[in-house]
mmCIF file of C-alpha atoms in Angstrom:
data_model
loop_
_atom_site.group_PDB
_atom_site.id
_atom_site.type_symbol
_atom_site.label_atom_id
_atom_site.label_comp_id
_atom_site.label_asym_id
_atom_site.label_seq_id
_atom_site.Cartn_x
_atom_site.Cartn_y
_atom_site.Cartn_z
ATOM 1 C CA MET A 1 73.442 -45.286 -2.772
ATOM 2 C CA GLU A 2 71.914 -47.169 0.158
ATOM 3 C CA ALA A 3 74.647 -45.775 2.455
ATOM 4 C CA GLN A 4 73.831 -42.251 1.278
ATOM 5 C CA VAL A 5 70.095 -42.825 1.889
ATOM 6 C CA HIS A 6 70.887 -44.232 5.352
ATOM 7 C CA LYS A 7 73.031 -41.182 6.111
ATOM 8 C CA LEU A 8 70.303 -38.794 4.966
ATOM 9 C CA ARG A 9 67.767 -40.571 7.173
ATOM 10 C CA GLU A 10 70.081 -40.252 10.187
ATOM 11 C CA GLU A 11 70.543 -36.552 9.453
ATOM 12 C CA LEU A 12 66.756 -36.141 9.145
ATOM 13 C CA ILE A 13 66.227 -37.902 12.489
ATOM 14 C CA HIS A 14 68.853 -35.664 14.072
ATOM 15 C CA VAL A 15 67.242 -32.549 12.615
ATOM 16 C CA ASN A 16 63.792 -33.621 13.851
ATOM 17 C CA SER A 17 65.236 -34.293 17.298
ATOM 18 C CA GLN A 18 66.795 -30.829 17.392
ATOM 19 C CA ARG A 19 63.512 -29.286 16.215
ATOM 20 C CA LYS A 20 61.568 -31.019 18.978
ATOM 21 C CA GLN A 21 64.108 -29.843 21.545
ATOM 22 C CA GLN A 22 63.799 -26.275 20.237
ATOM 23 C CA LEU A 23 60.015 -26.495 20.416
ATOM 24 C CA VAL A 24 60.202 -27.671 24.041
ATOM 25 C CA GLU A 25 62.549 -24.825 24.916
ATOM 26 C CA LEU A 26 60.321 -22.371 23.062
ATOM 27 C CA GLY A 27 57.303 -23.682 25.012
ATOM 28 C CA LEU A 28 59.134 -23.155 28.298
ATOM 29 C CA LEU A 29 60.084 -19.624 27.276
ATOM 30 C CA ARG A 30 56.491 -18.848 26.312
ATOM 31 C CA GLU A 31 55.218 -20.182 29.641
ATOM 32 C CA GLU A 32 57.723 -18.003 31.530
ATOM 33 C CA GLU A 33 56.713 -14.961 29.466
ATOM 34 C CA LYS A 34 53.052 -15.745 30.090
ATOM 35 C CA GLN A 35 53.581 -15.976 33.856
ATOM 36 C CA LYS A 36 55.604 -12.765 33.835
ATOM 37 C CA ALA A 37 52.927 -11.022 31.813
ATOM 38 C CA ALA A 38 50.286 -12.256 34.287
ATOM 39 C CA ARG A 39 52.300 -10.903 37.213
ATOM 40 C CA ASP A 40 52.805 -7.574 35.452
ATOM 41 C CA HIS A 41 49.084 -7.480 34.669
ATOM 42 C CA GLU A 42 48.139 -8.105 38.297
ATOM 43 C CA THR A 43 50.523 -5.382 39.457
ATOM 44 C CA ALA A 44 49.109 -2.919 36.918
ATOM 45 C CA VAL A 45 45.537 -3.816 37.867
ATOM 46 C CA TYR A 46 46.300 -3.300 41.546
ATOM 47 C CA LYS A 47 47.824 0.100 40.811
ATOM 48 C CA LEU A 48 44.842 1.076 38.654
ATOM 49 C CA LYS A 49 42.408 -0.003 41.354
ATOM 50 C CA ALA A 50 44.250 2.059 43.946
ATOM 51 C CA GLU A 51 44.289 5.097 41.674
ATOM 52 C CA SER A 52 40.627 4.513 40.824
ATOM 53 C CA GLU A 53 39.608 4.416 44.462
ATOM 54 C CA LYS A 54 41.550 7.594 45.088
ATOM 55 C CA MET A 55 39.839 9.310 42.133
ATOM 56 C CA LYS A 56 36.438 8.068 43.301
ATOM 57 C CA LEU A 57 36.931 9.665 46.696
ATOM 58 C CA GLU A 58 37.997 12.945 45.104
ATOM 59 C CA LEU A 59 35.101 12.850 42.669
ATOM 60 C CA LYS A 60 32.628 12.078 45.451
ATOM 61 C CA ARG A 61 33.810 15.098 47.401
ATOM 62 C CA ALA A 62 33.624 17.329 44.339
ATOM 63 C CA HIS A 63 30.281 15.818 43.304
ATOM 64 C CA ALA A 64 28.802 16.374 46.756
ATOM 65 C CA ALA A 65 29.688 20.059 46.594
ATOM 66 C CA GLU A 66 28.407 20.405 43.022
ATOM 67 C CA THR A 67 25.251 18.481 43.938
ATOM 68 C CA ASP A 68 24.445 20.883 46.751
ATOM 69 C CA VAL A 69 24.859 23.862 44.441
ATOM 70 C CA ALA A 70 22.862 22.121 41.691
ATOM 71 C CA LEU A 71 20.059 21.178 44.111
ATOM 72 C CA GLU A 72 19.784 24.750 45.306
ATOM 73 C CA LYS A 73 19.592 25.994 41.708
ATOM 74 C CA ALA A 74 17.130 23.239 40.796
ATOM 75 C CA ASN A 75 14.827 24.108 43.708
ATOM 76 C CA SER A 76 14.858 27.760 42.695
ATOM 77 C CA ARG A 77 14.186 26.884 39.086
ATOM 78 C CA LEU A 78 11.435 24.426 40.112
ATOM 79 C CA LYS A 79 9.622 27.132 42.049
ATOM 80 C CA GLN A 80 9.889 29.442 39.043
ATOM 81 C CA ILE A 81 8.574 26.701 36.742
ATOM 82 C CA GLU A 82 5.648 25.960 39.080
ATOM 83 C CA LYS A 83 4.738 29.641 39.073
ATOM 84 C CA GLU A 84 4.932 29.843 35.274
ATOM 85 C CA TYR A 85 2.983 26.571 34.917
ATOM 86 C CA THR A 86 0.203 27.865 37.180
ATOM 87 C CA GLN A 87 -0.108 30.990 35.044
ATOM 88 C CA LYS A 88 -0.081 28.977 31.818
ATOM 89 C CA LEU A 89 -2.640 26.542 33.229
ATOM 90 C CA ALA A 90 -5.015 29.372 34.037
ATOM 91 C CA LYS A 91 -4.571 30.822 30.550
ATOM 92 C CA SER A 92 -5.030 27.378 28.967
ATOM 93 C CA SER A 93 -8.260 26.825 30.912
ATOM 94 C CA GLN A 94 -9.598 30.118 29.589
ATOM 95 C CA ILE A 95 -8.586 29.217 26.019
ATOM 96 C CA ILE A 96 -10.188 25.766 26.365
ATOM 97 C CA ALA A 97 -13.470 27.306 27.556
ATOM 98 C CA GLU A 98 -13.459 29.709 24.581
ATOM 99 C CA LEU A 99 -12.683 26.873 22.185
ATOM 100 C CA GLN A 100 -15.503 24.728 23.590
ATOM 101 C CA THR A 101 -17.912 27.610 23.041
ATOM 102 C CA THR A 102 -16.623 28.049 19.472
ATOM 103 C CA ILE A 103 -16.907 24.295 18.808
ATOM 104 C CA SER A 104 -20.523 24.263 19.986
ATOM 105 C CA SER A 105 -21.343 27.170 17.683
ATOM 106 C CA LEU A 106 -19.575 25.478 14.763
ATOM 107 C CA LYS A 107 -21.443 22.213 15.398
ATOM 108 C CA GLU A 108 -24.787 24.033 15.296
ATOM 109 C CA GLU A 109 -23.790 25.873 12.135
ATOM 110 C CA ASN A 110 -22.545 22.629 10.585
ATOM 111 C CA SER A 111 -25.858 20.919 11.360
ATOM 112 C CA ARG A 112 -27.777 23.744 9.671
ATOM 113 C CA LEU A 113 -25.486 23.674 6.655
ATOM 114 C CA GLN A 114 -25.710 19.910 6.392
ATOM 115 C CA LEU A 115 -29.507 20.004 6.466
ATOM 116 C CA ALA A 116 -29.587 22.757 3.834
ATOM 117 C CA THR A 117 -27.075 20.836 1.703
ATOM 118 C CA GLU A 118 -29.132 17.643 1.885
ATOM 119 C CA ARG A 119 -32.264 19.530 0.818
ATOM 120 C CA ARG A 120 -30.379 21.192 -2.014
ATOM 121 C CA LEU A 121 -28.979 17.817 -3.063
ATOM 122 C CA GLN A 122 -32.458 16.295 -3.107
ATOM 123 C CA ASP A 123 -33.766 19.162 -5.242
ATOM 124 C CA VAL A 124 -30.844 18.898 -7.665
ATOM 125 C CA THR A 125 -31.202 15.100 -7.842
ATOM 126 C CA GLN A 126 -34.928 15.345 -8.598
ATOM 127 C CA LYS A 127 -34.306 18.005 -11.233
ATOM 128 C CA PHE A 128 -31.600 15.826 -12.785
ATOM 129 C CA GLU A 129 -33.937 12.813 -12.888
ATOM 130 C CA ASP A 130 -36.688 14.894 -14.516
ATOM 131 C CA GLU A 131 -34.269 16.264 -17.108
ATOM 132 C CA LYS A 132 -32.902 12.768 -17.758
ATOM 133 C CA LYS A 133 -36.388 11.366 -18.333
ATOM 134 C CA GLN A 134 -37.225 14.262 -20.661
ATOM 135 C CA LEU A 135 -33.981 13.703 -22.589
ATOM 136 C CA ILE A 136 -34.785 9.991 -22.894
ATOM 137 C CA ARG A 137 -38.243 10.799 -24.264
ATOM 138 C CA ASP A 138 -36.800 13.352 -26.715
ATOM 139 C CA ASN A 139 -34.128 10.879 -27.774
ATOM 140 C CA ASP A 140 -36.723 8.146 -28.335
ATOM 141 C CA ARG A 141 -38.816 10.489 -30.483
ATOM 142 C CA ALA A 142 -35.745 11.536 -32.471
ATOM 143 C CA ILE A 143 -34.721 7.914 -33.006
ATOM 144 C CA LYS A 144 -38.261 7.019 -34.117
ATOM 145 C CA ALA A 145 -38.267 9.927 -36.560
ATOM 146 C CA LEU A 146 -34.863 8.891 -37.946
ATOM 147 C CA GLN A 147 -36.030 5.298 -38.285
ATOM 148 C CA ASP A 148 -39.146 6.413 -40.166
ATOM 149 C CA GLU A 149 -37.068 8.640 -42.415
ATOM 150 C CA LEU A 150 -34.591 5.830 -43.014
ATOM 151 C CA GLU A 151 -37.410 3.433 -43.916
ATOM 152 C CA ASN A 152 -38.886 6.030 -46.295
ATOM 153 C CA ARG A 153 -35.490 6.601 -47.917
ATOM 154 C CA SER A 154 -34.968 2.843 -48.226
ATOM 155 C CA ASN A 155 -38.334 2.495 -49.955
ATOM 156 C CA GLN A 156 -37.415 5.348 -52.295
ATOM 157 C CA VAL A 157 -34.075 3.703 -53.078
ATOM 158 C CA ARG A 158 -35.757 0.362 -53.797
ATOM 159 C CA CYS A 159 -38.295 2.066 -56.103
ATOM 160 C CA ALA A 160 -35.481 3.909 -57.879
ATOM 161 C CA GLU A 161 -33.524 0.675 -58.270
ATOM 162 C CA LYS A 162 -36.579 -1.064 -59.749
ATOM 163 C CA LYS A 163 -37.136 1.850 -62.156
ATOM 164 C CA LEU A 164 -33.488 1.802 -63.157
ATOM 165 C CA GLN A 165 -33.610 -1.955 -63.707
ATOM 166 C CA HIS A 166 -36.768 -1.560 -65.788
ATOM 167 C CA LYS A 167 -35.081 1.137 -67.889
ATOM 168 C CA GLU A 168 -32.038 -1.079 -68.376
ATOM 169 C CA LEU A 169 -34.250 -3.953 -69.524
ATOM 170 C CA GLU A 170 -36.070 -1.643 -71.945
ATOM 171 C CA SER A 171 -32.737 -0.429 -73.288
ATOM 172 C CA GLN A 172 -31.479 -3.982 -73.743
ATOM 173 C CA GLU A 173 -34.685 -4.936 -75.544
ATOM 174 C CA GLN A 174 -34.332 -1.939 -77.842
ATOM 175 C CA ILE A 175 -30.704 -2.813 -78.549
ATOM 176 C CA THR A 176 -31.666 -6.420 -79.258
ATOM 177 C CA TYR A 177 -34.501 -5.329 -81.547
ATOM 178 C CA ILE A 178 -32.233 -2.946 -83.450
ATOM 179 C CA ARG A 179 -29.572 -5.611 -83.828
ATOM 180 C CA GLN A 180 -32.134 -8.147 -85.047
ATOM 181 C CA GLU A 181 -33.471 -5.612 -87.540
ATOM 182 C CA TYR A 182 -29.931 -4.820 -88.628
ATOM 183 C CA GLU A 183 -29.214 -8.510 -88.989
ATOM 184 C CA THR A 184 -32.351 -9.007 -91.086
ATOM 185 C CA LYS A 185 -31.501 -6.130 -93.423
ATOM 186 C CA PHE A 186 -27.812 -6.773 -93.823
ATOM 187 C CA LYS A 187 -27.629 -10.530 -93.274
ATOM 188 C CA GLY A 188 -27.014 -11.240 -96.879
ATOM 189 C CA LEU A 189 -24.274 -8.580 -97.071
ATOM 190 C CA MET A 190 -22.242 -9.768 -94.047
ATOM 191 C CA PRO A 191 -19.418 -12.264 -94.196
ATOM 192 C CA ALA A 192 -20.181 -15.639 -92.589
ATOM 193 C CA SER A 193 -17.709 -15.135 -89.724
ATOM 194 C CA LEU A 194 -19.051 -11.666 -88.805
ATOM 195 C CA ARG A 195 -22.643 -12.918 -89.050
ATOM 196 C CA GLN A 196 -21.857 -15.803 -86.671
ATOM 197 C CA GLU A 197 -20.201 -13.411 -84.216
ATOM 198 C CA LEU A 198 -23.247 -11.114 -84.365
ATOM 199 C CA GLU A 199 -25.582 -14.046 -83.732
ATOM 200 C CA ASP A 200 -23.511 -15.086 -80.694
ATOM 201 C CA THR A 201 -23.627 -11.530 -79.346
ATOM 202 C CA ILE A 202 -27.413 -11.364 -79.798
ATOM 203 C CA SER A 203 -27.840 -14.738 -78.044
ATOM 204 C CA SER A 204 -25.734 -13.520 -75.144
ATOM 205 C CA LEU A 205 -27.757 -10.306 -74.834
ATOM 206 C CA LYS A 206 -31.021 -12.284 -74.914
ATOM 207 C CA SER A 207 -29.742 -14.533 -72.122
ATOM 208 C CA GLN A 208 -28.775 -11.517 -69.974
ATOM 209 C CA VAL A 209 -32.168 -9.908 -70.512
ATOM 210 C CA THR A 210 -33.936 -13.152 -69.587
ATOM 211 C CA ALA A 211 -31.845 -13.555 -66.466
ATOM 212 C CA ARG A 212 -32.534 -9.991 -65.333
ATOM 213 C CA ARG A 213 -36.261 -10.462 -65.839
ATOM 214 C CA LEU A 214 -36.163 -13.557 -63.654
ATOM 215 C CA THR A 215 -34.328 -11.699 -60.860
#
């Protein structure tokens, strides 16, 4: 077992050694490819610069010719624009003068309208205040009249309640009197239990009548 482990370790060391060697070789190959790519890049850049310079010269020649034609057209167009602008400026000056006159007229008219509106507002405000005061006075009178009527009705209700209470007391007294008279006449004819019940009822009615008189 130990010999097998020793052998495996040797194989692992050998494999690692080979891997390191391969990595070194791979690094050298990458460096060569990098240098080659740099040289190819420099060559391509040089070619592109040469072609670019050549194109610049051709474009400059073409641009110079186009610029001359464009400048001639631009000068012609500029003169036309200046002419049109001068005409528009004159027309705008006339329009501005007319507008200033209109604005002055509108300001005067606005001042007159504002003054008339303020006067009208003052009149309406004063009228509103007068009407409000009159409404307050009318409302106060109406409330006073309702309060007087309510007090009168309350007095009438209290009088009616007193009359009704008096009538009820009179009725209770009459009932009590009738029951007492009935008791006196038929006392000897009643059974003892019924007579006792009638006496309790009469006592209760007398107590209610007394209590109502006190209230």
